[in-house]
Structure formats: structure tokens, C-alpha cells
mmCIF file of C-alpha atoms in Angstrom:
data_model
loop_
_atom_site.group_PDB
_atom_site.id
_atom_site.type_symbol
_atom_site.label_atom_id
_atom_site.label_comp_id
_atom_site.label_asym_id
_atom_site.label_seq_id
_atom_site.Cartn_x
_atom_site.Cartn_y
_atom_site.Cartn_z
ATOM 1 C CA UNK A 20 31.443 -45.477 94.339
ATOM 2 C CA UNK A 21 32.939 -41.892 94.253
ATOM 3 C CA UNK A 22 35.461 -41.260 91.824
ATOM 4 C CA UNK A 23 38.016 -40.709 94.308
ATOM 5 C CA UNK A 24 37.572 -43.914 96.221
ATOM 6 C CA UNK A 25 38.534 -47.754 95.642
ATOM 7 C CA UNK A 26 36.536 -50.830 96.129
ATOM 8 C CA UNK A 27 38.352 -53.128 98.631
ATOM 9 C CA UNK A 28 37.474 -56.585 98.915
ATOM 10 C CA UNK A 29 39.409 -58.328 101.819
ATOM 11 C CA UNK A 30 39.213 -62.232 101.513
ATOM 12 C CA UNK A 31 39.278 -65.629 103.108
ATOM 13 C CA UNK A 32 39.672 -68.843 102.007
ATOM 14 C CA UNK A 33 35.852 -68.934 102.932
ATOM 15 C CA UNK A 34 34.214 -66.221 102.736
ATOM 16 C CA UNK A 35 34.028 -62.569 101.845
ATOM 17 C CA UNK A 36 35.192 -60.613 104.952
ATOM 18 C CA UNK A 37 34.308 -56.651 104.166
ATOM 19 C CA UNK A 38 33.813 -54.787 100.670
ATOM 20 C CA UNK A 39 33.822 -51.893 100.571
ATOM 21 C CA UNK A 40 34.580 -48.102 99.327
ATOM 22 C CA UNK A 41 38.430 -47.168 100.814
ATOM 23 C CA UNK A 42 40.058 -43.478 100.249
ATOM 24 C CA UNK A 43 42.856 -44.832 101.785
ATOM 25 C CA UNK A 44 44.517 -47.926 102.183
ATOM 26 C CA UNK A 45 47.824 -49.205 104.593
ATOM 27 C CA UNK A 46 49.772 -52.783 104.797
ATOM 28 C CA UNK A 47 52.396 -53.820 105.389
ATOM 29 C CA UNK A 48 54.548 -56.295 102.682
ATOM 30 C CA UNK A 49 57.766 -58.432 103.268
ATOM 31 C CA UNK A 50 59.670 -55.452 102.389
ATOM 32 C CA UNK A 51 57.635 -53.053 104.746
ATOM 33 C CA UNK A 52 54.862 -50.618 105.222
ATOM 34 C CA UNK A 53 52.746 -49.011 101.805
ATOM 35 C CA UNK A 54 50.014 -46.654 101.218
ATOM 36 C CA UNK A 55 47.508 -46.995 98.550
ATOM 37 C CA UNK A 56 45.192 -44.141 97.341
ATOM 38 C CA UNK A 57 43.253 -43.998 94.475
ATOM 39 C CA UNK A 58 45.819 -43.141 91.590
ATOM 40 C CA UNK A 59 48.263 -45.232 93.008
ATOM 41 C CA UNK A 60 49.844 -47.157 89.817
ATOM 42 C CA UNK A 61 48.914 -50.939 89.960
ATOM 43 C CA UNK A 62 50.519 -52.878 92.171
ATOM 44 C CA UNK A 63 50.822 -56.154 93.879
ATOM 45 C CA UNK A 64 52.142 -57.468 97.238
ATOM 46 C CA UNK A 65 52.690 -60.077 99.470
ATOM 47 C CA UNK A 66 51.350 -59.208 103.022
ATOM 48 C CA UNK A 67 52.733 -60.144 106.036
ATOM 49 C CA UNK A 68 50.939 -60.938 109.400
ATOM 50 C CA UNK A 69 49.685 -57.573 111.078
ATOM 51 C CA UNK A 70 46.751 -54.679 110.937
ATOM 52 C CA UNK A 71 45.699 -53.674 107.606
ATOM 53 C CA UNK A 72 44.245 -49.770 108.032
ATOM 54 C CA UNK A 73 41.632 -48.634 105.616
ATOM 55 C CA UNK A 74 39.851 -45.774 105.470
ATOM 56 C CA UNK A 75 36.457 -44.661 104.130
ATOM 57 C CA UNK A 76 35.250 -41.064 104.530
ATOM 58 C CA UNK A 77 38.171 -40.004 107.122
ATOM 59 C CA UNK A 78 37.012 -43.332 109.645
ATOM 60 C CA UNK A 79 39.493 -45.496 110.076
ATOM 61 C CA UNK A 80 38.767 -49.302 110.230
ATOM 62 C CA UNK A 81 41.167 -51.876 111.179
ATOM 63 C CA UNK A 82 41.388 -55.637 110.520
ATOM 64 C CA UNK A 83 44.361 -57.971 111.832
ATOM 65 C CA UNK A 84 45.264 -60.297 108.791
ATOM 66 C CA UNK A 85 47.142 -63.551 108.273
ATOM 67 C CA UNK A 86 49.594 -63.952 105.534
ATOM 68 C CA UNK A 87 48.484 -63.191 101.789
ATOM 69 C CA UNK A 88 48.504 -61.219 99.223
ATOM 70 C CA UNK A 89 46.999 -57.819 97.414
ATOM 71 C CA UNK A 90 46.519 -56.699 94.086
ATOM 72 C CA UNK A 91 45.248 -53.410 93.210
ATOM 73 C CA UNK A 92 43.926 -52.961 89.598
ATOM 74 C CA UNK A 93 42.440 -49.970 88.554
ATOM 75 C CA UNK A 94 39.914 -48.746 91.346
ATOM 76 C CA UNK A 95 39.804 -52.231 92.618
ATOM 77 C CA UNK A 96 41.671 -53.677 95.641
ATOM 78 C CA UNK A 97 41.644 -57.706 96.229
ATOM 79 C CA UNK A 98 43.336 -58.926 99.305
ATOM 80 C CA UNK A 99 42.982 -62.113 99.715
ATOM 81 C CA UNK A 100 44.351 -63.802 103.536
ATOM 82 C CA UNK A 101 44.483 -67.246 105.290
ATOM 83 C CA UNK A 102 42.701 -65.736 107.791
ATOM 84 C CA UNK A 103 41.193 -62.488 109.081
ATOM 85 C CA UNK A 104 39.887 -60.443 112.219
ATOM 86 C CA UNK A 105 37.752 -57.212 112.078
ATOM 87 C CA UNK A 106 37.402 -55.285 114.934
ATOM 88 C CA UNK A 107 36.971 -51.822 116.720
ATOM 89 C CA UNK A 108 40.119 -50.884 118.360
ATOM 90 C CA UNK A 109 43.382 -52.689 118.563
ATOM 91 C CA UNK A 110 43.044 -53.776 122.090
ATOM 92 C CA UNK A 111 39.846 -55.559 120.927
ATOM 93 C CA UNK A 112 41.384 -56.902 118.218
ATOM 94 C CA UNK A 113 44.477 -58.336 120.081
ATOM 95 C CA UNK A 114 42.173 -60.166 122.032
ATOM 96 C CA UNK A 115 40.208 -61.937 119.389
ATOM 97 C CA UNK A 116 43.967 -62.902 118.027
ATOM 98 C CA UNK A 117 45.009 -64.591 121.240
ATOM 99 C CA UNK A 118 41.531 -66.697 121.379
ATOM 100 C CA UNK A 119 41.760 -67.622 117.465
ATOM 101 C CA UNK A 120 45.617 -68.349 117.807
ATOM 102 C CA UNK A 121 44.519 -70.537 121.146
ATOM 103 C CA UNK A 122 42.734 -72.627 119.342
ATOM 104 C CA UNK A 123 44.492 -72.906 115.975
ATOM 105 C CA UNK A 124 47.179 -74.208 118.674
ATOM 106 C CA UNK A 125 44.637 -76.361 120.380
ATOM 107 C CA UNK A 126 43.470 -77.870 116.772
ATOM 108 C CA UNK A 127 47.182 -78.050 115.278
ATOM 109 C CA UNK A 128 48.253 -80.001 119.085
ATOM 110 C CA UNK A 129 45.604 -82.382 118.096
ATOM 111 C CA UNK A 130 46.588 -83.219 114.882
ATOM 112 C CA UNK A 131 50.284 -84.005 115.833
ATOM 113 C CA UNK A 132 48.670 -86.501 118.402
ATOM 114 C CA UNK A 133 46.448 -88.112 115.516
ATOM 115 C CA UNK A 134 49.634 -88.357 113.461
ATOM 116 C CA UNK A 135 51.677 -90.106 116.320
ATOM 117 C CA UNK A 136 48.871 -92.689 116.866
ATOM 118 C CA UNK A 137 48.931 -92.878 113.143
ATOM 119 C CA UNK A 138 52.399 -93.583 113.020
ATOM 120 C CA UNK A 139 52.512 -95.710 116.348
ATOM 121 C CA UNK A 140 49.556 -97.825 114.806
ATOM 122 C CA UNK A 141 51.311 -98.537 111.498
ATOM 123 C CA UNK A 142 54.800 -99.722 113.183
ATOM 124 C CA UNK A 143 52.613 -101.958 115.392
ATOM 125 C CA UNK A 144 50.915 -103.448 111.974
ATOM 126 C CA UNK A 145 54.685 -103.709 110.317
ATOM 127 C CA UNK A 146 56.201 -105.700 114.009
ATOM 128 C CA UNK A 147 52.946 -107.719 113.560
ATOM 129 C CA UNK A 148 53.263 -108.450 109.781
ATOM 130 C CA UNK A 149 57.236 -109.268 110.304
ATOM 131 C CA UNK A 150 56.245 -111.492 113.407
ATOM 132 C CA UNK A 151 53.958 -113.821 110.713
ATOM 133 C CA UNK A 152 56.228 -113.654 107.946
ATOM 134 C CA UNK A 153 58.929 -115.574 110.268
ATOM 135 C CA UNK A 154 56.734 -117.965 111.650
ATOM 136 C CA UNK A 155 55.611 -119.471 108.088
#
């Protein structure tokens, strides 16, 4: 690692998604956009859904991130996300979104109908317990 770099480590629950040597880091927090670079004091945030920008040896790489948070201590930079997306450009990037968001919907559709038979089951076993109750 060069003296004048940090050592980013961008997270999921799991797995490791990229580590890696950063001049140059950009997020955006609740309160809006920051810029880290190496001698940036410590700091912590809480990252909203968007693009996090880093850059290593003037290329810029970009990953679309879920909520989360980042902590930069010293040289290193932890950011650790429900979920994350690396990709080339923005445009490709948008489009691995709308497929992963699809079926996050898909999956979260799913459960609600599991939960509703669930729920629809259980009344049914109450109306049925009540209905033997009254005939002893």
C-alpha cells in the first residue's frame, strides 16, 4: 500500500465485495455528499442508498450500495452494506439494480403470501378449536 493511499474494504452481510487501495473516496451520508482522502481525520457515517465512487491510481470505480455504514480509521476504510453492486458504468449498473430490486420484490411478494396463509391457517385452527369447545 502506498503511503498516500487507503485500504477500502466494502462489505456484505456475506461476503467481502472489493478491497482494495483507494486515493480517493465519495458517499453520500443522511446529511449529504463527503470526500475522503488519505489524511482525512477519522470519521464515521451512515450511508444512504446510491453510488459510492472510489478511486485508485486516477480510475474511477463505481459500486451502487444499499444502506450502511463507514468508518474510516487511520488508513483503513470499512463500509459495510445490506447489499452491493459493482459495475463498469452507471448505465450498467442501473440495470443490475432493476433485476436485483425485481426480485427482492418477487421474494418479499412471496413472503407476504406465506404470512397470509399463515395467518388464514391459524384463524381456521382457532374457528375449529372454538367449534369443539361448544360442542362438549
Amino acid at each position: 500500500m502506498k503511503n498516500q493511499q487507503m485500504h477500502l474494504k466494502i462489505m456484505v452481510p456475506e461476503r467481502i465485495i472489493t478491497e482494495v487501495d483507494a486515493d480517493k473516496i465519495i458517499a453520500e451520508a443522511y446529511n449529504g455528499f463527503f470526500c475522503l482522502k488519505p489524511k482525512h481525520i477519522d470519521f464515521t457515517a451512515a450511508l444512504k442508498r446510491g453510488i459510492l465512487y472510489y478511486y485508485s491510481n486516477n480510475d474511477e470505480q463505481i459500486i451502487a450500495i444499499d444502506k450502511g455504514i463507514l468508518v474510516k480509521c487511520g488508513a483503513n476504510v470499512s463500509v459495510s452494506v445490506l447489499n452491493a453492486i459493482r459495475g463498469e458504468n452507471l448505465n450498467e449498473i442501473e440495470q443490475q439494480v432493476q433485476v436485483e430490486f425485481s426480485k427482492a420484490q418477487d421474494l418479499e411478494e412471496a413472503s407476504v403470501q406465506a404470512l397470509k396463509n399463515l395467518e388464514a391457517e391459524l384463524v381456521q385452527h382457532f374457528v375449529d378449536l372454538q367449534k369443539k369447545e361448544s360442542i362438549l
